[in-house]
Short mmCIF file of C-alpha atoms and ligand atoms in Angstrom, two decimals:
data_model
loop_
_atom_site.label_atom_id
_atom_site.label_comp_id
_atom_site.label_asym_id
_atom_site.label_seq_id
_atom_site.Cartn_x
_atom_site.Cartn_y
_atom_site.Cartn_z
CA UNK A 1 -37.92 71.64 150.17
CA UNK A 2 -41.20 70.68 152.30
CA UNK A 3 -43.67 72.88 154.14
CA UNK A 4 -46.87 72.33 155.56
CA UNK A 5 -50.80 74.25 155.19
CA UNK A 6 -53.74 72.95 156.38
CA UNK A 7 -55.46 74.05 153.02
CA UNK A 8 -53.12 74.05 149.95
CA UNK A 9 -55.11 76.16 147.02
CA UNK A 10 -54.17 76.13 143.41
CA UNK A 11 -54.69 79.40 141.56
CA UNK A 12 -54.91 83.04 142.38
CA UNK A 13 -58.03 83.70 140.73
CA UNK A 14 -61.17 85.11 142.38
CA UNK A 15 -61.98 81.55 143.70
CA UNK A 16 -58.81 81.02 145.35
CA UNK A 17 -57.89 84.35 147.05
CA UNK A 18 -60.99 84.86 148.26
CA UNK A 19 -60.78 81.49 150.27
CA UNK A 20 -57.36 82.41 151.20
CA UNK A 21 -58.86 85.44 152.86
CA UNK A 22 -61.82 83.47 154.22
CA UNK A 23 -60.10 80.73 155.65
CA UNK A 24 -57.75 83.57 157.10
CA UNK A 25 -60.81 84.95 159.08
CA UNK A 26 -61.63 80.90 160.52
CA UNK A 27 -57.92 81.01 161.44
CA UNK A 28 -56.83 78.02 159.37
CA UNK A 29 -53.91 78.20 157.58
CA UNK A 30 -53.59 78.17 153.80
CA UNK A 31 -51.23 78.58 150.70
CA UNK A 32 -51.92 79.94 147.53
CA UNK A 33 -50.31 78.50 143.99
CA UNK A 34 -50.18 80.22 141.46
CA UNK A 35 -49.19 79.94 137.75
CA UNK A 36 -48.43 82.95 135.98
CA UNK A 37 -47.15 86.54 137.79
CA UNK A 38 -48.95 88.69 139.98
CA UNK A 39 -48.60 91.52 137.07
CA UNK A 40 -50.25 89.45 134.73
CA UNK A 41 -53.16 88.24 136.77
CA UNK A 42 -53.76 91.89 138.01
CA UNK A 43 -54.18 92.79 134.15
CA UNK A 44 -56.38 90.11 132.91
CA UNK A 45 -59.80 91.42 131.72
CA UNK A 46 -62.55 89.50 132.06
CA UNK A 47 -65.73 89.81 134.37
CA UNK A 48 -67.44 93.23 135.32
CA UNK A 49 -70.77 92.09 136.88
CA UNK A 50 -71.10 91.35 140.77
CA UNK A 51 -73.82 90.25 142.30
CA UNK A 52 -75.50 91.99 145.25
CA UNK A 53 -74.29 89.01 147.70
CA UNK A 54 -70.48 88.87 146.56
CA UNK A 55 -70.66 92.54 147.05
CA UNK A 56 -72.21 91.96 150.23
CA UNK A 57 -69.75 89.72 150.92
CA UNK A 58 -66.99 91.63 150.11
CA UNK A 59 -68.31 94.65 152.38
CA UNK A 60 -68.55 92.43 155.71
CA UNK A 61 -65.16 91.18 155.12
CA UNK A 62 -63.32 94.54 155.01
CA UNK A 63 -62.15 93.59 151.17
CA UNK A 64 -64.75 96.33 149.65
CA UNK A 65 -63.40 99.62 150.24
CA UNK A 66 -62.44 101.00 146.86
CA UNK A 67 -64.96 98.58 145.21
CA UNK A 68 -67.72 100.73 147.48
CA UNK A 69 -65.22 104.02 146.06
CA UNK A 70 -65.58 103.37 142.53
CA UNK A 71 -67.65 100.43 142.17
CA UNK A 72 -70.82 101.55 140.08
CA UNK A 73 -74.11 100.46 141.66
CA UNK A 74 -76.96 99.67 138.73
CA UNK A 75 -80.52 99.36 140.10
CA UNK A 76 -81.59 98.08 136.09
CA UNK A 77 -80.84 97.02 132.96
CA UNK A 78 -82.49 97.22 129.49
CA UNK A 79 -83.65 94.84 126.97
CA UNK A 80 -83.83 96.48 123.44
CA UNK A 81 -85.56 94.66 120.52
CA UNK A 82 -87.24 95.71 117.75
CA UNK A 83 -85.52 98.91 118.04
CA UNK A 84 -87.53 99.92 121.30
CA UNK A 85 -85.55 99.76 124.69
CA UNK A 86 -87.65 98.13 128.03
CA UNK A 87 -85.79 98.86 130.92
CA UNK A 88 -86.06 96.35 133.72
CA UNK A 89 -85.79 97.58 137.06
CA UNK A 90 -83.61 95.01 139.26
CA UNK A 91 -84.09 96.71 142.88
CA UNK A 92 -87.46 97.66 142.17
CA UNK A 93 -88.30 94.07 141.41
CA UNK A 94 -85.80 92.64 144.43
CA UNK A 95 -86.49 94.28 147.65
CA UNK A 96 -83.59 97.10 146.85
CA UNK A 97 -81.29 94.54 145.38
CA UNK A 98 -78.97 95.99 142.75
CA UNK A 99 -75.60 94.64 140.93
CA UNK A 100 -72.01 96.66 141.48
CA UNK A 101 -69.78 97.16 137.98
CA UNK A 102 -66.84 96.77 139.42
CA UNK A 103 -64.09 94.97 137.16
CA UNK A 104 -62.70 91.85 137.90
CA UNK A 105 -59.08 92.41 137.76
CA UNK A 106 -59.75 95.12 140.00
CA UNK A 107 -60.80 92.63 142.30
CA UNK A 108 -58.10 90.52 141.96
CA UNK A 109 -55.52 93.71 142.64
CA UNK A 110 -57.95 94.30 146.34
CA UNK A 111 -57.74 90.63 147.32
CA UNK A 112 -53.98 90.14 146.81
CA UNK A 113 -53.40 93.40 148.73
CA UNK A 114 -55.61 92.41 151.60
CA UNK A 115 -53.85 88.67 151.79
CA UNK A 116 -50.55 90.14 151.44
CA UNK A 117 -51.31 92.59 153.78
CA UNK A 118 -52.26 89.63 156.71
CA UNK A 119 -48.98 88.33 155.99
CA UNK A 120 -50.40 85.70 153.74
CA UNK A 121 -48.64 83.60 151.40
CA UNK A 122 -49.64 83.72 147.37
CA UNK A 123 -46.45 81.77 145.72
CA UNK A 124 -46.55 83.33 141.84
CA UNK A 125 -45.00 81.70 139.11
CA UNK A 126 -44.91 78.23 140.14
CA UNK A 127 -44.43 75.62 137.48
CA UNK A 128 -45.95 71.81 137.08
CA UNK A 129 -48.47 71.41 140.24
CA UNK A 130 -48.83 68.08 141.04
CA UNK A 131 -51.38 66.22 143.16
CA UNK A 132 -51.10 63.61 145.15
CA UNK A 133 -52.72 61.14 147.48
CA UNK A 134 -55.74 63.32 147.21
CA UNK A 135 -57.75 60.55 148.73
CA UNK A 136 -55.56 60.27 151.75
CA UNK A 137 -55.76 62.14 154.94
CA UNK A 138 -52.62 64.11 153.82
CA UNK A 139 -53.09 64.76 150.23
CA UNK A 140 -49.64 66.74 148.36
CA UNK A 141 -48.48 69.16 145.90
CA UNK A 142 -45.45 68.63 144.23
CA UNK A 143 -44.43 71.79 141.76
CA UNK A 144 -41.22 74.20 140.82
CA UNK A 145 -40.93 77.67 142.58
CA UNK A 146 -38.02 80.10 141.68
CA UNK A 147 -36.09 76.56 139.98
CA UNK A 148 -36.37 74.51 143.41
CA UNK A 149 -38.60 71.44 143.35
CA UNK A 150 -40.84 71.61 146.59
CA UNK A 151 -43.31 69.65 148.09
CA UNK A 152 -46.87 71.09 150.18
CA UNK A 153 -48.07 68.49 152.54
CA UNK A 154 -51.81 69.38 153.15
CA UNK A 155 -55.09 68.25 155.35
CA UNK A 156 -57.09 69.60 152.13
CA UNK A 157 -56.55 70.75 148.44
CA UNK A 158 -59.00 73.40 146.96
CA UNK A 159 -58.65 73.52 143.06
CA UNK A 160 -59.35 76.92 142.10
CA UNK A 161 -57.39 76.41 138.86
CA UNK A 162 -59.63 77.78 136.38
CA UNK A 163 -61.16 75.62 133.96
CA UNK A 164 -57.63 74.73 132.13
CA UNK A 165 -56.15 74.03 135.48
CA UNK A 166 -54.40 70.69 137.17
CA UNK A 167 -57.02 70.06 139.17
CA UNK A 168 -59.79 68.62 137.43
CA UNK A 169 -58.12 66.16 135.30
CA UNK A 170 -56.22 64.61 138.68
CA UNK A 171 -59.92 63.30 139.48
CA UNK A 172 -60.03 60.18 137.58
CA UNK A 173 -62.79 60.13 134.49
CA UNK A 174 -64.47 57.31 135.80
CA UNK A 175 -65.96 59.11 138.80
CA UNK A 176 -66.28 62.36 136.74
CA UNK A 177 -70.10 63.22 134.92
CA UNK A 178 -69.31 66.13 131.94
CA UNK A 179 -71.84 68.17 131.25
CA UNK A 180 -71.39 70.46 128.07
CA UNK A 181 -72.63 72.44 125.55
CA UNK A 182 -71.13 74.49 123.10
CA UNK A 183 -72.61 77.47 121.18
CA UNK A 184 -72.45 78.31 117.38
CA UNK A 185 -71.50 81.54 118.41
CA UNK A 186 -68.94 83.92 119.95
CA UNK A 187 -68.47 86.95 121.78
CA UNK A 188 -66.20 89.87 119.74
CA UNK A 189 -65.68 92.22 122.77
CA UNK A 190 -63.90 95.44 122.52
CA UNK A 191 -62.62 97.98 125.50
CA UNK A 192 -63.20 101.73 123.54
CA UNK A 193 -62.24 104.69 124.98
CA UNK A 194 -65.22 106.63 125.14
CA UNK A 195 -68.15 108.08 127.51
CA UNK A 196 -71.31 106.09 128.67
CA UNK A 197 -73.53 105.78 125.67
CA UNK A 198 -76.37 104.51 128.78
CA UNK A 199 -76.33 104.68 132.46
CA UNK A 200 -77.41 101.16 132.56
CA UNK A 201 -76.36 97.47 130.53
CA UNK A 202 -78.25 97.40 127.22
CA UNK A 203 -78.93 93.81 126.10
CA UNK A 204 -79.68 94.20 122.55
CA UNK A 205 -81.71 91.48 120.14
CA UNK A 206 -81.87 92.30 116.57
CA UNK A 207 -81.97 90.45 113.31
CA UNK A 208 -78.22 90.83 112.60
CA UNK A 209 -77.40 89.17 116.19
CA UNK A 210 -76.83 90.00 119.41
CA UNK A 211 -74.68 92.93 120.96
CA UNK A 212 -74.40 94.44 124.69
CA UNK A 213 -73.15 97.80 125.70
CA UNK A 214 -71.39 97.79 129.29
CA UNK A 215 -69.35 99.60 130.73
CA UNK A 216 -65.82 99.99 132.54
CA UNK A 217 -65.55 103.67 134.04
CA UNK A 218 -66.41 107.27 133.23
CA UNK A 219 -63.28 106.96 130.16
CA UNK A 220 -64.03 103.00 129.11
CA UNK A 221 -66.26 101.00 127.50
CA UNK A 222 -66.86 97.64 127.21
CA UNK A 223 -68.61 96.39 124.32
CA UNK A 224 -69.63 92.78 122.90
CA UNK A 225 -71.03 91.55 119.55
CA UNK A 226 -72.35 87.95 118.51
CA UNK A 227 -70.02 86.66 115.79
CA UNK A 228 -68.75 83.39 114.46
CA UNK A 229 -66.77 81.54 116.92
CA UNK A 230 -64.06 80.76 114.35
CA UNK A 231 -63.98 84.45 112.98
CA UNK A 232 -60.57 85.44 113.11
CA UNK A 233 -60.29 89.08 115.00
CA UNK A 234 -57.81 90.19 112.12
CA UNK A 235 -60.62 90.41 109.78
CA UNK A 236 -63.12 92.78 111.81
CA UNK A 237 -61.41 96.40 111.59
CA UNK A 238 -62.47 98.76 114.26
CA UNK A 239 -64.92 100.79 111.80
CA UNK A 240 -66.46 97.91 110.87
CA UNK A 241 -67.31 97.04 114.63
CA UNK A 242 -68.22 100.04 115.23
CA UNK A 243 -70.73 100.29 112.06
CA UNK A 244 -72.16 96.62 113.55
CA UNK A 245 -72.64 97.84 116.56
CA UNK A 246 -74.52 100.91 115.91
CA UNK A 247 -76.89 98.50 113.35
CA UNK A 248 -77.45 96.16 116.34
CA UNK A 249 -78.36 99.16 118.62
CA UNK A 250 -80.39 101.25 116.71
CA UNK A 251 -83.72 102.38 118.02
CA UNK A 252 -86.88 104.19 116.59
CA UNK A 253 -85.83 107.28 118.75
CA UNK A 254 -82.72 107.41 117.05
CA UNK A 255 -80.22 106.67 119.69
CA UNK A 256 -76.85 107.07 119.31
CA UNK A 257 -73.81 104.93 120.18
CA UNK A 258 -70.72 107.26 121.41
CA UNK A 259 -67.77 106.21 120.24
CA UNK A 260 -63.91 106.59 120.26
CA UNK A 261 -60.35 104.41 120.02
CA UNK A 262 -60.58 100.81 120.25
CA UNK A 263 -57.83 99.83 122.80
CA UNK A 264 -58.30 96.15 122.55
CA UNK A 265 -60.28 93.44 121.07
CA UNK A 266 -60.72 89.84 121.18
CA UNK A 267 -63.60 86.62 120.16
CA UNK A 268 -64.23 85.16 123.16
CA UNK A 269 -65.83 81.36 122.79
CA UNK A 270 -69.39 80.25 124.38
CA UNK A 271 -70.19 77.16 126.55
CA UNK A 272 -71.76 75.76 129.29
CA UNK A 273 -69.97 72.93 131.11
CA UNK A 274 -70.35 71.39 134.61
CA UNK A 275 -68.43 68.59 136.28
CA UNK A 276 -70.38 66.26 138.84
CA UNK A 277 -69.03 65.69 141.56
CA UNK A 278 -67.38 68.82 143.07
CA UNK A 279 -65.07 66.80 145.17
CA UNK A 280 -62.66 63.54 144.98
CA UNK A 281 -61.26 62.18 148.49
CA UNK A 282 -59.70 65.57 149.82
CA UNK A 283 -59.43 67.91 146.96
CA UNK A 284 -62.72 70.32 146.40
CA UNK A 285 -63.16 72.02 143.17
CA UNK A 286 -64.28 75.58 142.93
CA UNK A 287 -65.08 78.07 140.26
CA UNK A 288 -64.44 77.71 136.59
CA UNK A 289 -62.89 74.20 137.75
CA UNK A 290 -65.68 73.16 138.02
CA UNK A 291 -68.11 75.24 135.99
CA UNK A 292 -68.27 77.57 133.00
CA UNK A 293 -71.54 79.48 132.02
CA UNK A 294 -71.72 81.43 129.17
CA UNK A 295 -71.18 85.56 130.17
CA UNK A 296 -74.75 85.93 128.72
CA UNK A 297 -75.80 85.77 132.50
CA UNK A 298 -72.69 87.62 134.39
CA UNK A 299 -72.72 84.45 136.34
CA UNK A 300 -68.94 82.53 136.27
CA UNK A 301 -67.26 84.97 139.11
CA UNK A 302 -69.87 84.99 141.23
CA UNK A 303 -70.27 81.25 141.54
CA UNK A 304 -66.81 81.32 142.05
CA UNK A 305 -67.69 83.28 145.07
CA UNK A 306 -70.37 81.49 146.09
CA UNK A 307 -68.50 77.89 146.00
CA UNK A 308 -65.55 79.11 147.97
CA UNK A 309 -67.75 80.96 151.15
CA UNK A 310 -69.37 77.36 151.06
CA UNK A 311 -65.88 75.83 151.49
CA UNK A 312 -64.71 78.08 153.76
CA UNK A 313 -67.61 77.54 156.18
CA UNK A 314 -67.74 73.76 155.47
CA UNK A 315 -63.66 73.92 156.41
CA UNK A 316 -64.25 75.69 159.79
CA UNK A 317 -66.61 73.68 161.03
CA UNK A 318 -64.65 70.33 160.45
CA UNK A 319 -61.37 72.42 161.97
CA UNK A 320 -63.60 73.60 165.02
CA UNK A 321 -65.85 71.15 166.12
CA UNK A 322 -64.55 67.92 163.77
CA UNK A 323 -68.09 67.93 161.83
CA UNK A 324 -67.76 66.22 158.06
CA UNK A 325 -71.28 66.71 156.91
CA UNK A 326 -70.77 69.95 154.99
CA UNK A 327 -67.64 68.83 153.55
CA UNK A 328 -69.33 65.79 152.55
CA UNK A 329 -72.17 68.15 151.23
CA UNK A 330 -70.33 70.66 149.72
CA UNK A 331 -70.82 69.28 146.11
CA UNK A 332 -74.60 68.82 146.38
CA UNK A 333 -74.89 72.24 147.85
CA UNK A 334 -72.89 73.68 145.15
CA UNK A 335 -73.96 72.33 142.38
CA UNK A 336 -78.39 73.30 143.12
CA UNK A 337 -76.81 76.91 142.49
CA UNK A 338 -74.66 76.14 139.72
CA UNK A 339 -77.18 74.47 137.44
CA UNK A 340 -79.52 77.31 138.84
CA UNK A 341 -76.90 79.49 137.26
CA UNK A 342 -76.28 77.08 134.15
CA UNK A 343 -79.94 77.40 133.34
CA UNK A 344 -80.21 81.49 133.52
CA UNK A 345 -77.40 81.99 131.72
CA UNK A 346 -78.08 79.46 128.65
CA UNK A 347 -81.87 80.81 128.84
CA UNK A 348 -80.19 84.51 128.51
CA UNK A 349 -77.97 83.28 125.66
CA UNK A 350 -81.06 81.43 123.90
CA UNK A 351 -83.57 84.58 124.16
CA UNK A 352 -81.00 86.74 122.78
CA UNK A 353 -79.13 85.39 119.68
CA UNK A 354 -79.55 84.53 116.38
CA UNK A 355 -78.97 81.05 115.71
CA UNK A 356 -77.23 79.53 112.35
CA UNK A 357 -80.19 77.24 111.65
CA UNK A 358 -82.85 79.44 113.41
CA UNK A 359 -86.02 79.72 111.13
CA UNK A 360 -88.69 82.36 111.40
CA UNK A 361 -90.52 80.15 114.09
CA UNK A 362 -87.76 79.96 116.26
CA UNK A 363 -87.30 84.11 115.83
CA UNK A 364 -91.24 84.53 116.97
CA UNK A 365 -90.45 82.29 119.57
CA UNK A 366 -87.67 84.45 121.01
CA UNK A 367 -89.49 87.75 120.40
CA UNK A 368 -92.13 86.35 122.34
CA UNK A 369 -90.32 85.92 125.29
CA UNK A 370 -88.48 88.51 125.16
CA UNK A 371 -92.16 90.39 125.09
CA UNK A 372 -93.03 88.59 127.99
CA UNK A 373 -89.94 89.25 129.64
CA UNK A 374 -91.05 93.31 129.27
CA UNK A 375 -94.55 93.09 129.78
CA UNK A 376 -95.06 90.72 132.71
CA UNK A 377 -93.85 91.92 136.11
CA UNK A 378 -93.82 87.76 137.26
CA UNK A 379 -91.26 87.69 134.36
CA UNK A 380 -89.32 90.37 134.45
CA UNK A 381 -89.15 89.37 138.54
CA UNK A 382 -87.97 85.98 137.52
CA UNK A 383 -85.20 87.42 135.23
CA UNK A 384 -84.12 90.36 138.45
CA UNK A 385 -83.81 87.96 141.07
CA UNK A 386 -81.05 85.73 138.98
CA UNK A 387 -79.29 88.66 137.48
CA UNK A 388 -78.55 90.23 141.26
CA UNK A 389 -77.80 87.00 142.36
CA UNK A 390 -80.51 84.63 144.75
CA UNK A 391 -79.18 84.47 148.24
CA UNK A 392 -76.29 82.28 148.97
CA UNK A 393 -78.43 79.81 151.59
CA UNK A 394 -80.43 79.53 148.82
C1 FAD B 401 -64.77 87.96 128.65
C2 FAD B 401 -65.34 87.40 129.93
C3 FAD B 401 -66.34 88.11 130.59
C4 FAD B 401 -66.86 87.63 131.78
N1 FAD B 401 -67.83 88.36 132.41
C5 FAD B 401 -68.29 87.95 133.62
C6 FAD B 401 -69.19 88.75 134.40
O1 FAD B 401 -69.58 89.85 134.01
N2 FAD B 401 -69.59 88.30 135.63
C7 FAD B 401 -69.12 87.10 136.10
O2 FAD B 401 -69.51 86.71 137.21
N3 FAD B 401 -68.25 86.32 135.40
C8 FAD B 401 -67.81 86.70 134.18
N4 FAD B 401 -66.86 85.97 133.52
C9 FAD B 401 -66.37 84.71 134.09
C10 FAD B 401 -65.30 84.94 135.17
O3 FAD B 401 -64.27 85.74 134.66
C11 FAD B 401 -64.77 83.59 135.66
O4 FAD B 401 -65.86 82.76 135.96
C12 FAD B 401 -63.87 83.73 136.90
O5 FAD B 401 -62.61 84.26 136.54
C13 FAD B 401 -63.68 82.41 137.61
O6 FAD B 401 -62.77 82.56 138.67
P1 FAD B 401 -61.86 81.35 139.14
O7 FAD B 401 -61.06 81.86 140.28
O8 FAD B 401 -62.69 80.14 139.33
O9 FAD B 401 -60.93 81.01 137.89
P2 FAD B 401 -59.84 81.91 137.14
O10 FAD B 401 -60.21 83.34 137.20
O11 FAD B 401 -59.68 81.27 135.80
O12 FAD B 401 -58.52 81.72 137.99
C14 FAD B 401 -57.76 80.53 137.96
C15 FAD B 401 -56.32 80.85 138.28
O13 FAD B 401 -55.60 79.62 138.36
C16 FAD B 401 -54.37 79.77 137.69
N5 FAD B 401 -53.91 78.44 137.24
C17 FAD B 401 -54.36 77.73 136.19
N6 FAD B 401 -53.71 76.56 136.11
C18 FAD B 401 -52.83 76.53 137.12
C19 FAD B 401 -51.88 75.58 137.55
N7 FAD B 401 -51.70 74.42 136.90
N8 FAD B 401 -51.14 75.87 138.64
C20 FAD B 401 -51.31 77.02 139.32
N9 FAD B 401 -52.20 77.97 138.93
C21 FAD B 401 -52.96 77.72 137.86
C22 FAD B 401 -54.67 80.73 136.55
O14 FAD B 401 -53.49 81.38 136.09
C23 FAD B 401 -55.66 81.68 137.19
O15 FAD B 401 -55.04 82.82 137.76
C24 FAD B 401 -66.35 86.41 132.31
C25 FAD B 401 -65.34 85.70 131.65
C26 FAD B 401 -64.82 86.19 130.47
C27 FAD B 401 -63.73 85.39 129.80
#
């Protein structure tokens, strides 16, 4: 069976329903693909952190209504090290801008509605995407829906696949740069049900590693500790997490860590990867296609975000007045905020955790930034205006 799009998009994450939605608003027509069901997507955990501009965003689109509802607004966060807590005060330090804690498959449940709701098309469960004469004007997808083999003939393909999506590897090596890095170290994060220990993120440093208290609503929190990458989650029981944790987080002040029932818990790997460039012929990457950061920074959905509104806009303009120079931009204006991105979140990652080979020089060296961080308003500016999020022109 054929059918026709002007924009066939590959994945139902954040990066591909929003464009879906914001292609929707330039009136060009668009498809969505996606692998698994709409169940499981809606009840993926992952992100929790949005940035004042996807929130903005969100708001002037009409999508934001029960993220404004139960969204909660943080104007700071706070470093803790050497068992003293420094709060840094993001709006104070941004002209009023603030972040939103507002979870990301949450997100995923508004955006679906609102595309469904426009009488948009999201095809779940589709099996084997192909692409096609992706450097032709009328690049394809071939792939199974409900058994039937069908075929999408396109003017453009967005790959919002995720990072192990189709997409990427259709572009062939020889034209791809890889950028990676991989950390000696991995996230254990645990949902607890439990109230707030702090109104605000606490990034923790300490000499037994890293750990960061967030949260996911008045009932949940969400909780992460640096451990061994290969650890296997069978061997951490939830007292012992809970007795790390507290170690991690302990303060002069004696402050204390509430806790309760562990409802899940997972070891989340670390790395940094970019692929250069963001396009091949007709098909434009976006989001963790393209890019993974480490969550260190809170970054990977919002440059999701921020790739697709550049799309979008790039897109319209061709449809409305035939212009290719943002399309033929779009990777080069991506990618100045992506490595901006990369370099916050591996200079996050760095400041706070313990290394395998680190030696008592490299632990001054991080206490003295993190210090500086505290101390110096230029500093503590410098580490505001990435965590909200710089300006999407920027
Ligand atoms: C534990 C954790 C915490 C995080 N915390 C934050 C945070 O606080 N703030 C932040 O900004 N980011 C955070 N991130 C990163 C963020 O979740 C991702 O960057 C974001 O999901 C990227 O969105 P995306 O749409 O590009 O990709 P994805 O969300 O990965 O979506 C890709 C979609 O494509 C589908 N797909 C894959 N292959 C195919 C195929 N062959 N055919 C059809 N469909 C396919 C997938 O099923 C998926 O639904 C976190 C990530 C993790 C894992």
């Amino acid at each position: 069976m054929n059918r026709r799009t002007q924009v066939g998009i590959i994945g139902a994450g954040p990066a591909g329903l929003l464009l879906s939605l914001l292609l929707a608003r330039e009136r060009i027509d668009s498809l969505v693909l996606e692998s698994r069901s709409r169940d499981e997507i809606e009840a993926t955990i992952r992100a929790g952190v949005l940035e004042q501009g996807t929130v903005d965003l969100m708001t002037e689109m009409g999508l934001a209504e029960r993220l404004q509802r139960e969204g909660a607004v943080h104007h700071g966060i706070e470093l803790r090290f050497d068992r003293e807590g420094h709060r840094i005060p993001l709006s104070e330090l941004t002209n009023g801008r603030a972040i939103t804690l507002y979870p990301q498959h949450e997100v995923i449940k508004d955006l679906i509605a609102a595309r469904l709701n426009q009488g948009g098309h999201i095809l779940f469960n589709v099996k084997d995407v192909y692409l096609s004469d992706v450097t032709s004007h009328q690049p394809r997808l071939q792939f199974i829906h409900e058994h039937e083999q069908m075929e999408l003939q396109c003017d453009f393909i967005a790959g919002c696949d995720g990072f192990h999506g189709v997409s990427r590897v259709s572009i062939p090596e020889a034209i791809q740069t890889v950028f990676s890095r991989f950390y000696p170290f991995g996230w254990l994060g645990i949902l607890m049900q439990a109230p707030p220990s702090a109104e605000e993120l606490i990034y923790a440093y300490s000499n037994r590693g890293f750990a960061l208290v967030s949260t996911r609503s008045p009932e949940l929190q969400r909780m992460y500790i640096q451990c061994d990458p290969q650890e296997d989650i069978a061997n951490w029981s939830d007292a012992m997490i809970l007795e790390e944790l507290q170690l991690r987080l302990a303060t002069t002040d004696n402050w204390q860590l509430r806790m309760g029932p562990i409802i899940q818990k997972s070891i989340l790997a670390m790395r940094s990867f970019v692929t250069e460039p963001m396009q091949y012929g007709r098909l434009f990457l976006a989001g963790d296609a393209a890019h993974i950061v480490p969550p260190t920074g809170a970054k990977g959905l919002n440059l999701a975000v921020a790739d697709v509104r550049h799309l979008a806009h790039a897109l319209a303009l061709f449809y409305r007045e035939n212009r290719t120079d943002l399309l033929e931009a779009y990777s080069t204006t991506c990618l100045r905020r992506v490595w901006r991105a990369e370099h916050f979140s591996w200079w996050m990652t760095s400041m706070l955790h313990r290394f395998p080979d680190d030696d008592p020089f490299q632990q001054r060296m991080q206490r003295a930034q993190l210090d500086y961080t505290v101390r110096s308003r230029a500093a503590a500016m410098s580490l505001a205006e990435n965590y909200v999020g710089l300006p999407f022109d920027w």
